[in-house]
PDB file of C-alpha atoms and ligand atoms in Angstrom:
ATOM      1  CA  UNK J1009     104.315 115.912  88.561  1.00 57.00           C
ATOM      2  CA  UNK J1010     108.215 115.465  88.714  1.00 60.00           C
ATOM      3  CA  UNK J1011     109.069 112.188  86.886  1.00 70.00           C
ATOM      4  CA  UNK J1012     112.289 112.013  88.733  1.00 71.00           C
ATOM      5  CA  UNK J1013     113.930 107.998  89.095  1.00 70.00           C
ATOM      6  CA  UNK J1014     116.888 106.790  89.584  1.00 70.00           C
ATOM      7  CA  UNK J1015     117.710 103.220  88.071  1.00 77.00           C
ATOM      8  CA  UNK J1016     120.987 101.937  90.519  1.00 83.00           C
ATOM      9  CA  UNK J1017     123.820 100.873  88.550  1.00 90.00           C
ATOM     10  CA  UNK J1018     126.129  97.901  90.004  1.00 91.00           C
ATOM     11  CA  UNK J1019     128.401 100.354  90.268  1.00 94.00           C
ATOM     12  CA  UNK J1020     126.088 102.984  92.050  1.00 92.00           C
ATOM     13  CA  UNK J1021     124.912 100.650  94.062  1.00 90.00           C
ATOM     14  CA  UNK J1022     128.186  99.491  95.656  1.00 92.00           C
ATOM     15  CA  UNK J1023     128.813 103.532  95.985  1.00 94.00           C
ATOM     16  CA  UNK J1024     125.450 103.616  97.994  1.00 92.00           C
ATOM     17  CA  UNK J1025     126.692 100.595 100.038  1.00 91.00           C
ATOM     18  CA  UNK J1026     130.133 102.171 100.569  1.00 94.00           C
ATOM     19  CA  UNK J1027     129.030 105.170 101.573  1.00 96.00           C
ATOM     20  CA  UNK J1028     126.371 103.460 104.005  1.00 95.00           C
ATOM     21  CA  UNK J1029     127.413 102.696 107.791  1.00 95.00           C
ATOM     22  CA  UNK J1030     129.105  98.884 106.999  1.00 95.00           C
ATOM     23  CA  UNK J1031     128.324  95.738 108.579  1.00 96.00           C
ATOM     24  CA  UNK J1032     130.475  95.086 111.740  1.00 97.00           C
ATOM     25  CA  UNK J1033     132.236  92.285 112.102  1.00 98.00           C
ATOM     26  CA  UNK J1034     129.627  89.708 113.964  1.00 98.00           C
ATOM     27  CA  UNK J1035     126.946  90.425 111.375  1.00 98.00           C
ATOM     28  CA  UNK J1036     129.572  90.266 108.514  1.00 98.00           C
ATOM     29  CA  UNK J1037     130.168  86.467 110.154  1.00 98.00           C
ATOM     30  CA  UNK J1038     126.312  85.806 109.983  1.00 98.00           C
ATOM     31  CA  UNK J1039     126.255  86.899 106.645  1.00 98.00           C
ATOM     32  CA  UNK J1040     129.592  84.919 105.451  1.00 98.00           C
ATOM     33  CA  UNK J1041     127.834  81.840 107.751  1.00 98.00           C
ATOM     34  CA  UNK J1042     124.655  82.210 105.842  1.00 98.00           C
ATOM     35  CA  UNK J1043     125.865  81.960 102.584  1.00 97.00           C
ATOM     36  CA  UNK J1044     128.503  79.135 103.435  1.00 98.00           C
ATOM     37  CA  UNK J1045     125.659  77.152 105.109  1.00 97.00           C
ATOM     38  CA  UNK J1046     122.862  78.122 103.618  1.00 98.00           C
ATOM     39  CA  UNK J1047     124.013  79.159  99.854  1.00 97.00           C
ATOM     40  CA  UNK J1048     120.761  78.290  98.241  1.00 97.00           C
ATOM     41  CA  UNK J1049     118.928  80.287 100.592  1.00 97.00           C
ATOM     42  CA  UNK J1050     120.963  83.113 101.808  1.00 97.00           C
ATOM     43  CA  UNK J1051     119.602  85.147  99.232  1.00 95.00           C
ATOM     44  CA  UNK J1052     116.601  85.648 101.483  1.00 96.00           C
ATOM     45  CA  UNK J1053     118.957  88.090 103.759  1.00 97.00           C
ATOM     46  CA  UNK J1054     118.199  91.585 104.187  1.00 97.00           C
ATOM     47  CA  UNK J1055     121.142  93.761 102.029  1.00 94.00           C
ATOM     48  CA  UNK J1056     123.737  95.405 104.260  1.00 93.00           C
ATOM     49  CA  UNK J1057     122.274  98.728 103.778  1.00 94.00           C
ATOM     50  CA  UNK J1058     118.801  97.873 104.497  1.00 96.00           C
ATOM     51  CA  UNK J1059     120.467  96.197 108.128  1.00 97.00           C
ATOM     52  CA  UNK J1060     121.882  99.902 108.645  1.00 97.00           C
ATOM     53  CA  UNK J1061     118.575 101.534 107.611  1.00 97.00           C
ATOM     54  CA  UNK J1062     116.537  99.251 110.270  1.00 98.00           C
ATOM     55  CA  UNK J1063     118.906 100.080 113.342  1.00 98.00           C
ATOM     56  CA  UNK J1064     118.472 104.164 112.277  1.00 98.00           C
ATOM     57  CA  UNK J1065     115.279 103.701 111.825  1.00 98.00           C
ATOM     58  CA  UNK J1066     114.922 101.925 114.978  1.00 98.00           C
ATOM     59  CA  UNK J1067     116.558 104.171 117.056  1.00 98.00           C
ATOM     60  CA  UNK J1068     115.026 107.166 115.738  1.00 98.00           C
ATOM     61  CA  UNK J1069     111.274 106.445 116.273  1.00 97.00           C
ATOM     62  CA  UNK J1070     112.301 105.723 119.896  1.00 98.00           C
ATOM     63  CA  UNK J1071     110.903 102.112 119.310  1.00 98.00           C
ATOM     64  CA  UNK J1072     110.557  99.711 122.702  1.00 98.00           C
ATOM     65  CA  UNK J1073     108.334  97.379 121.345  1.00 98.00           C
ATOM     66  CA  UNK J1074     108.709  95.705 117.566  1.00 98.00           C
ATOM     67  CA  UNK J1075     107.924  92.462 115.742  1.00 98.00           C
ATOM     68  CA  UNK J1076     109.530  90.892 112.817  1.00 98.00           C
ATOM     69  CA  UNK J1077     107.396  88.398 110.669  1.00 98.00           C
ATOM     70  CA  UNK J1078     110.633  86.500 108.943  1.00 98.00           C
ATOM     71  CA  UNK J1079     113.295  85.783 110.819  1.00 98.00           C
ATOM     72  CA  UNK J1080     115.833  83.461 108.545  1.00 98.00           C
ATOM     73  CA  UNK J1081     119.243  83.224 110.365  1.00 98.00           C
ATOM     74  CA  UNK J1082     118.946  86.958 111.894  1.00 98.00           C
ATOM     75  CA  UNK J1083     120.140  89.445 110.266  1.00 98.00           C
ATOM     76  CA  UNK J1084     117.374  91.863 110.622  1.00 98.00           C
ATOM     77  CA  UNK J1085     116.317  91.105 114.023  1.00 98.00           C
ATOM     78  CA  UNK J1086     120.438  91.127 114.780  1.00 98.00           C
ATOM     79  CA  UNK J1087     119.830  94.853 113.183  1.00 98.00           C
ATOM     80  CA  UNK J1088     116.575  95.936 115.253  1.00 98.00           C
ATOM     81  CA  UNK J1089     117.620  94.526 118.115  1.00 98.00           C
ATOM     82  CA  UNK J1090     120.728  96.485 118.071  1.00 98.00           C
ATOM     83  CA  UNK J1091     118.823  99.434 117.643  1.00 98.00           C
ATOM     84  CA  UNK J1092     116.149  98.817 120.886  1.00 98.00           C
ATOM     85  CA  UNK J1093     116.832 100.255 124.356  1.00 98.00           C
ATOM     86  CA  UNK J1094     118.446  97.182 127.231  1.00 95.00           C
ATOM     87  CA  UNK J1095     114.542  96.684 128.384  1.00 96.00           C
ATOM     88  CA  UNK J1096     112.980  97.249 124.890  1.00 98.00           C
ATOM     89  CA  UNK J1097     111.724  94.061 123.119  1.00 98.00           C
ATOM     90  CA  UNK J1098     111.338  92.231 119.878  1.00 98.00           C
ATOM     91  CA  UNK J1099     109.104  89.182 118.764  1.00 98.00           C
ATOM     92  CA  UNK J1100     110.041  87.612 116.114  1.00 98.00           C
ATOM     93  CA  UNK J1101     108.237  84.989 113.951  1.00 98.00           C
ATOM     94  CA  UNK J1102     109.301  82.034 111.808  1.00 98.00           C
ATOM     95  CA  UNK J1103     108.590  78.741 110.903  1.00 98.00           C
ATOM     96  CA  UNK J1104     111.706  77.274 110.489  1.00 98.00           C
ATOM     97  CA  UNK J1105     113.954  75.831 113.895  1.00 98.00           C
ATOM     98  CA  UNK J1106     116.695  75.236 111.830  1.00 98.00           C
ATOM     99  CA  UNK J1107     117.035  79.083 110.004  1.00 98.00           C
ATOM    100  CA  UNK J1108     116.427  80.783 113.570  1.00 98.00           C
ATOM    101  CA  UNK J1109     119.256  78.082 115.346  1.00 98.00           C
ATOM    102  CA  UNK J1110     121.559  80.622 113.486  1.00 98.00           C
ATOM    103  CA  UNK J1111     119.887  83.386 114.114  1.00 98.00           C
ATOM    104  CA  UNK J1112     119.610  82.207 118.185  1.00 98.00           C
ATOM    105  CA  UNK J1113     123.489  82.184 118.482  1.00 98.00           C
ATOM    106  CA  UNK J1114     124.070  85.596 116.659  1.00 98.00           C
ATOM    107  CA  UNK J1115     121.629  86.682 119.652  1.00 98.00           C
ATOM    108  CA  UNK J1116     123.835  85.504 122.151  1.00 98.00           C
ATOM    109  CA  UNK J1117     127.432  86.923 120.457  1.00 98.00           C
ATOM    110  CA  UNK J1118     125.776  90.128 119.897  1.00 98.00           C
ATOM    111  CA  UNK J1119     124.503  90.480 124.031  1.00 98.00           C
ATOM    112  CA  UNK J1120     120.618  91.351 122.619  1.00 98.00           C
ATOM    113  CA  UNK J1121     119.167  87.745 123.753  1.00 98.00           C
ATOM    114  CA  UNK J1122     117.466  88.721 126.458  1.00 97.00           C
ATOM    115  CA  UNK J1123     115.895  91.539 124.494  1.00 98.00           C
ATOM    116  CA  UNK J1124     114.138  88.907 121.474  1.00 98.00           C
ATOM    117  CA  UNK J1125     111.427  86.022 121.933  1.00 98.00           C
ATOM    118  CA  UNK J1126     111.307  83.555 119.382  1.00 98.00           C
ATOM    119  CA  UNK J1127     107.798  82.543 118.287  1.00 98.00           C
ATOM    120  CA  UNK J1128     107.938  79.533 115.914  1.00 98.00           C
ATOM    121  CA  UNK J1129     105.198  78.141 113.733  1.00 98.00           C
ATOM    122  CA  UNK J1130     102.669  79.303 111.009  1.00 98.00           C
ATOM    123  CA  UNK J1131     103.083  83.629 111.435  1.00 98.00           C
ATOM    124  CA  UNK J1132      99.463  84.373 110.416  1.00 97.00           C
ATOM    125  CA  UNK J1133      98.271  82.118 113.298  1.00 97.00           C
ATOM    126  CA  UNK J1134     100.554  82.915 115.855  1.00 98.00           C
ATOM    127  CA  UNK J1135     100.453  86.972 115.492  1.00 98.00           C
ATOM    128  CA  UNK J1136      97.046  86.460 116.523  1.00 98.00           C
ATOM    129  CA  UNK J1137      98.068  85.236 120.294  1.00 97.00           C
ATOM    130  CA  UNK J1138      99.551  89.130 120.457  1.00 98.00           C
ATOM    131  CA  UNK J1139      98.045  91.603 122.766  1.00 96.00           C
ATOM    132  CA  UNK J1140      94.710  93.611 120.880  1.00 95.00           C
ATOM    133  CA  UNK J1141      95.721  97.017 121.810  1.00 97.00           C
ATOM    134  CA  UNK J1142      98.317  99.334 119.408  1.00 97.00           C
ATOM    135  CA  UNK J1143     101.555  99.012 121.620  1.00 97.00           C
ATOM    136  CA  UNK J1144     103.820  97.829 118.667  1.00 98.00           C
ATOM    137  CA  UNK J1145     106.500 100.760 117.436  1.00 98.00           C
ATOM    138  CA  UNK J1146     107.759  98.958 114.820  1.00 98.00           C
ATOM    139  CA  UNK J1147     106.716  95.682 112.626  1.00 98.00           C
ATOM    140  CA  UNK J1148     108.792  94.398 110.077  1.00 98.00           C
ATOM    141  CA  UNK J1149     107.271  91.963 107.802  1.00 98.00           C
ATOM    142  CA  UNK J1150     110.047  89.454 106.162  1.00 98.00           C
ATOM    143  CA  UNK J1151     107.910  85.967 105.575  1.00 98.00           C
ATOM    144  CA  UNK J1152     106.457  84.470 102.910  1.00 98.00           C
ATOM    145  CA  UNK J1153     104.978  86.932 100.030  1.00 97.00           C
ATOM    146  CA  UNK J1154     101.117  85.282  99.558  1.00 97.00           C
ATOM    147  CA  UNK J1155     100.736  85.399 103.489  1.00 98.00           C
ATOM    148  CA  UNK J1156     102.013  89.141 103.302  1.00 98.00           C
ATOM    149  CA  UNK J1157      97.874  90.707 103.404  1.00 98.00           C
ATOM    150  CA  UNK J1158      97.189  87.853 106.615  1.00 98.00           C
ATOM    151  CA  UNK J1159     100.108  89.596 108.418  1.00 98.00           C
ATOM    152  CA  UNK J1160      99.463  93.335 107.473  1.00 98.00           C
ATOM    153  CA  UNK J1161      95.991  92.589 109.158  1.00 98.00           C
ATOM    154  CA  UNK J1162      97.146  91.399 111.651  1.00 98.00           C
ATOM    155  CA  UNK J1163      99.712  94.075 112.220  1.00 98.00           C
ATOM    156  CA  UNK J1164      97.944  97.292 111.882  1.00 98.00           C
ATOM    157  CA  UNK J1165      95.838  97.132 114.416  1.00 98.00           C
ATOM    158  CA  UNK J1166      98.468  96.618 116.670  1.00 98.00           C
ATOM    159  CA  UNK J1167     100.801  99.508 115.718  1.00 98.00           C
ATOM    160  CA  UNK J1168     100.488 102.722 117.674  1.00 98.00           C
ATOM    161  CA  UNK J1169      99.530 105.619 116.311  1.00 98.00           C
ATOM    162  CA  UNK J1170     102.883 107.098 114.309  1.00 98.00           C
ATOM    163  CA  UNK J1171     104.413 103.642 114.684  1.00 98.00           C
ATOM    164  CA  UNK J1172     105.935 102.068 111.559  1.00 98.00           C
ATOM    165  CA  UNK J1173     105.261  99.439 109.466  1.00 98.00           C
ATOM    166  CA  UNK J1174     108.382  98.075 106.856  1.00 98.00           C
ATOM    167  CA  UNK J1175     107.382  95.486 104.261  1.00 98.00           C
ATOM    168  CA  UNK J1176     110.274  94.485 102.616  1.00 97.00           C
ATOM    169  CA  UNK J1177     110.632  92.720  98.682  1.00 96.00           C
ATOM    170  CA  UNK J1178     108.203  94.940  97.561  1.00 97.00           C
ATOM    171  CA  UNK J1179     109.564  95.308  94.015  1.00 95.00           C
ATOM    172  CA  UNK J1180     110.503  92.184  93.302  1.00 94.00           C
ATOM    173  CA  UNK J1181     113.349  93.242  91.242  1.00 90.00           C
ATOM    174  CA  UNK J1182     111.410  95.132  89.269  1.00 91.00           C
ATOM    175  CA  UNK J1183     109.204  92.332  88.109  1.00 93.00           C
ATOM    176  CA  UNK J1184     105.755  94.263  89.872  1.00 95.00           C
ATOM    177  CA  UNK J1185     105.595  96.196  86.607  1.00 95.00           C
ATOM    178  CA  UNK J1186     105.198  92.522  85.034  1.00 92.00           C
ATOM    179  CA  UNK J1187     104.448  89.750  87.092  1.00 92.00           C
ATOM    180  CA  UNK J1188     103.614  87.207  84.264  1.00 88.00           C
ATOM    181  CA  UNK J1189     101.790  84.557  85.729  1.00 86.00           C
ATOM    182  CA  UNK J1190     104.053  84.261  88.702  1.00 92.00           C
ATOM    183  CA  UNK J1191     102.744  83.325  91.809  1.00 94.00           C
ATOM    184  CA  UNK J1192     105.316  85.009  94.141  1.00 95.00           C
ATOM    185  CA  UNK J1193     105.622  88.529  92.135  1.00 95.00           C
ATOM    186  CA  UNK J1194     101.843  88.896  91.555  1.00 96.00           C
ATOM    187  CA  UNK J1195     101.016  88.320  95.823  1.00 96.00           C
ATOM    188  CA  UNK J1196     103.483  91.170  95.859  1.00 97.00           C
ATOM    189  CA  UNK J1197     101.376  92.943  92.671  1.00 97.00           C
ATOM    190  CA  UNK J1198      97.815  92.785  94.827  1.00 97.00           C
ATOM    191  CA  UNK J1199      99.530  93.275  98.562  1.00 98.00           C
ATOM    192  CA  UNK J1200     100.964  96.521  97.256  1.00 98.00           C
ATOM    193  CA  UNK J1201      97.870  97.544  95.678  1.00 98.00           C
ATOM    194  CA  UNK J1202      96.241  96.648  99.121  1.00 98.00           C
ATOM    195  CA  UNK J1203      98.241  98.770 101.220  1.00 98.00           C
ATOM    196  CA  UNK J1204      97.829 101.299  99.015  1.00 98.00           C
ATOM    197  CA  UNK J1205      94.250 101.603  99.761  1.00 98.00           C
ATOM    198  CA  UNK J1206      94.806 101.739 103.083  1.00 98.00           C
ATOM    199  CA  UNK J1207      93.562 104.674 104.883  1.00 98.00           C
ATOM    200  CA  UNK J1208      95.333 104.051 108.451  1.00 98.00           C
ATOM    201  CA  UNK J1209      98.305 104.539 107.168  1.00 98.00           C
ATOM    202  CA  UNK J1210     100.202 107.056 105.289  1.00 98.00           C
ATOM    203  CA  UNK J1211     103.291 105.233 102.889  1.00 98.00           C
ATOM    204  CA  UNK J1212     105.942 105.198 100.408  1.00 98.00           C
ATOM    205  CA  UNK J1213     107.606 102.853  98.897  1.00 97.00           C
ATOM    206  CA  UNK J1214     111.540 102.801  98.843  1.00 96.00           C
ATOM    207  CA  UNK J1215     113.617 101.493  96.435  1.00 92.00           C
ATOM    208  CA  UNK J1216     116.072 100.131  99.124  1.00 92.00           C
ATOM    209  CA  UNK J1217     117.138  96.564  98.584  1.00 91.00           C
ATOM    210  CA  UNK J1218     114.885  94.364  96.776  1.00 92.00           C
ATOM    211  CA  UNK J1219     112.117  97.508  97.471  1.00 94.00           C
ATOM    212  CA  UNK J1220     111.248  98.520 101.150  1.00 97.00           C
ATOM    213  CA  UNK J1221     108.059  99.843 101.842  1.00 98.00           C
ATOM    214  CA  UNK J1222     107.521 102.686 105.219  1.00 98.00           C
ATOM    215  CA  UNK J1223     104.345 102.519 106.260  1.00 98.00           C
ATOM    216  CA  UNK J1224     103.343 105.200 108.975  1.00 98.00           C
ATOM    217  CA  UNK J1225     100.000 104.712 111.034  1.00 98.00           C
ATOM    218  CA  UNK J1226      98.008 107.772 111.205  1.00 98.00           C
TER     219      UNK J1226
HETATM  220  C1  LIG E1944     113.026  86.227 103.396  1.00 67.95           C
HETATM  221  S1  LIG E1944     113.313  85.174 104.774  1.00 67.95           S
HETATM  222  C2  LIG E1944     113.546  86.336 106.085  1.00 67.95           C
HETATM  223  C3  LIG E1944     114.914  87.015 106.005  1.00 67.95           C
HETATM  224  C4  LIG E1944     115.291  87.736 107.270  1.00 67.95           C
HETATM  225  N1  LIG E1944     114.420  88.880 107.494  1.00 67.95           N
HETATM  226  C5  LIG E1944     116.744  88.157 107.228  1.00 67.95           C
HETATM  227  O1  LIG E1944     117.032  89.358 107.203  1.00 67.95           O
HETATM  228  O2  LIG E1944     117.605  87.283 107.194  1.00 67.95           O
HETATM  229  C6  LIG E1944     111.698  84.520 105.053  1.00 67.95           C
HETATM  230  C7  LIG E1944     111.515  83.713 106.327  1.00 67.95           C
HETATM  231  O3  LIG E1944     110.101  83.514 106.488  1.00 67.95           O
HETATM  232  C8  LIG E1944     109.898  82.250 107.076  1.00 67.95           C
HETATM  233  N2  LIG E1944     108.525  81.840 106.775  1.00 67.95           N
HETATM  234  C9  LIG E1944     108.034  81.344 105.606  1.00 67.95           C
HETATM  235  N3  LIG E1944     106.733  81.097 105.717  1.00 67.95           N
HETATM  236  C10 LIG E1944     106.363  81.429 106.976  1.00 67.95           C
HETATM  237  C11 LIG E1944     105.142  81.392 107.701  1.00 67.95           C
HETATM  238  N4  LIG E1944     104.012  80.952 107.139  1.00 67.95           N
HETATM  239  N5  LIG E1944     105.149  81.826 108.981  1.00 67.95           N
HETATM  240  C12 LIG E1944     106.277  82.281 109.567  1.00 67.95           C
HETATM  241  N6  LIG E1944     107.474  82.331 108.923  1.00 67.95           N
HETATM  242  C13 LIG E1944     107.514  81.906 107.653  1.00 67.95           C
HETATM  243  C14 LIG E1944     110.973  81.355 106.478  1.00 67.95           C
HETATM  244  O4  LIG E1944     111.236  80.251 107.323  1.00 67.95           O
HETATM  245  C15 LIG E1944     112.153  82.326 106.342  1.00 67.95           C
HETATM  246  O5  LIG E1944     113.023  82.202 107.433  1.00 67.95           O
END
């Protein structure tokens, strides 16, 4: 088997971001916004390069219909969004009014508002109100880590065939290899282990961000 890895540098890693298509200018305000508002939690943001990688991805699988579990202040439903046809559309789940007021007026600047519903409260309970059949092209799950195997049941079933699944935080910074006794990097531990086992889909998991992993359903 070839053992090839590549551990990113903060130097290679701002090449990789330089070298990436860059924020624009609105989403460069939600993420200045976030942190200036928000500084304890912006953290919780998607990197720039993974909001690049989600409108590619987006547009390349064609997707119409997708659903983010996670929504914070926007930035990756400002990023699929971007990426959907004028009449494709995007649910997106949170908990939190005040995180998604943000993400609500980045909607608006941007012109993709009509194209995103907003679905507040708990995620597992709510993703349950969506339609049974697979119709979903793209899910993106972004919430709290424990709830992450409630939402990937929830989701797979609902994702066409050849539709994508992204889970993001998936490495935890490297801490999967040794979760030691933490709550938060050992959910992560078992849900990876989970959707490993997981015969519906094929998957692979990137080392994008904080660790993205593209999950395909067969
Ligand atoms: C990591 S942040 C999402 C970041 C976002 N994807 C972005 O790019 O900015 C996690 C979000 O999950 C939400 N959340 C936490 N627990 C939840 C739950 N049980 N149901 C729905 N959303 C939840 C939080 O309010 C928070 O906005």
């Amino acid at each position: 088997m070839s053992r090839k890895s590549l551990t990113l540098s903060a130097e290679l890693h701002e090449y990789v971001v330089a070298h990436s298509t860059p924020l624009d200018p609105l989403a460069r305000d939600l993420v200045e916004e976030t942190w200036a508002a928000l500084p304890r939690q912006a953290g919780m943001q998607i990197a720039p390069e993974q909001s690049v990688f989600l409108t590619i991805l987006t547009r390349l699988l064609g997707v119409r219909r997708a659903v983010e579990v996670g929504t914070f202040t926007g930035l990756s439903s400002l990023a699929i969004a971007r990426g959907l046809p004028e009449d494709g559309q995007l649910i997106c789940f949170d908990i939190s009014e005040q995180y998604t007021s943000v993400a609500r007026r980045y909607w608006e600047r941007a012109g993709v508002a009509e194209r995103i519903e907003l679905r507040l409260g708990a995620a597992a309970q709510r993703l349950r109100e969506l339609p049974e059949e697979p119709t979903i092209d793209l899910a993106f799950i972004d919430a709290d880590k424990p709830g992450y195997p409630a939402y990937w049941a929830e989701i797979v079933p609902r994702v066409r065939r050849g539709g994508a699944i992204l889970v993001d935080n998936t490495l935890r910074g490297g801490r999967v290899l040794d979760p030691a006794g933490d709550e938060t990097d050992s959910a992560i531990v078992r849900f990876n282990d989970l959707a490993r086992e997981d015969d519906r889909v094929e998957l692979v998991v990137l080392p994008l961000g904080d660790g993205v992993t593209l999950a395909r359903k067969r």
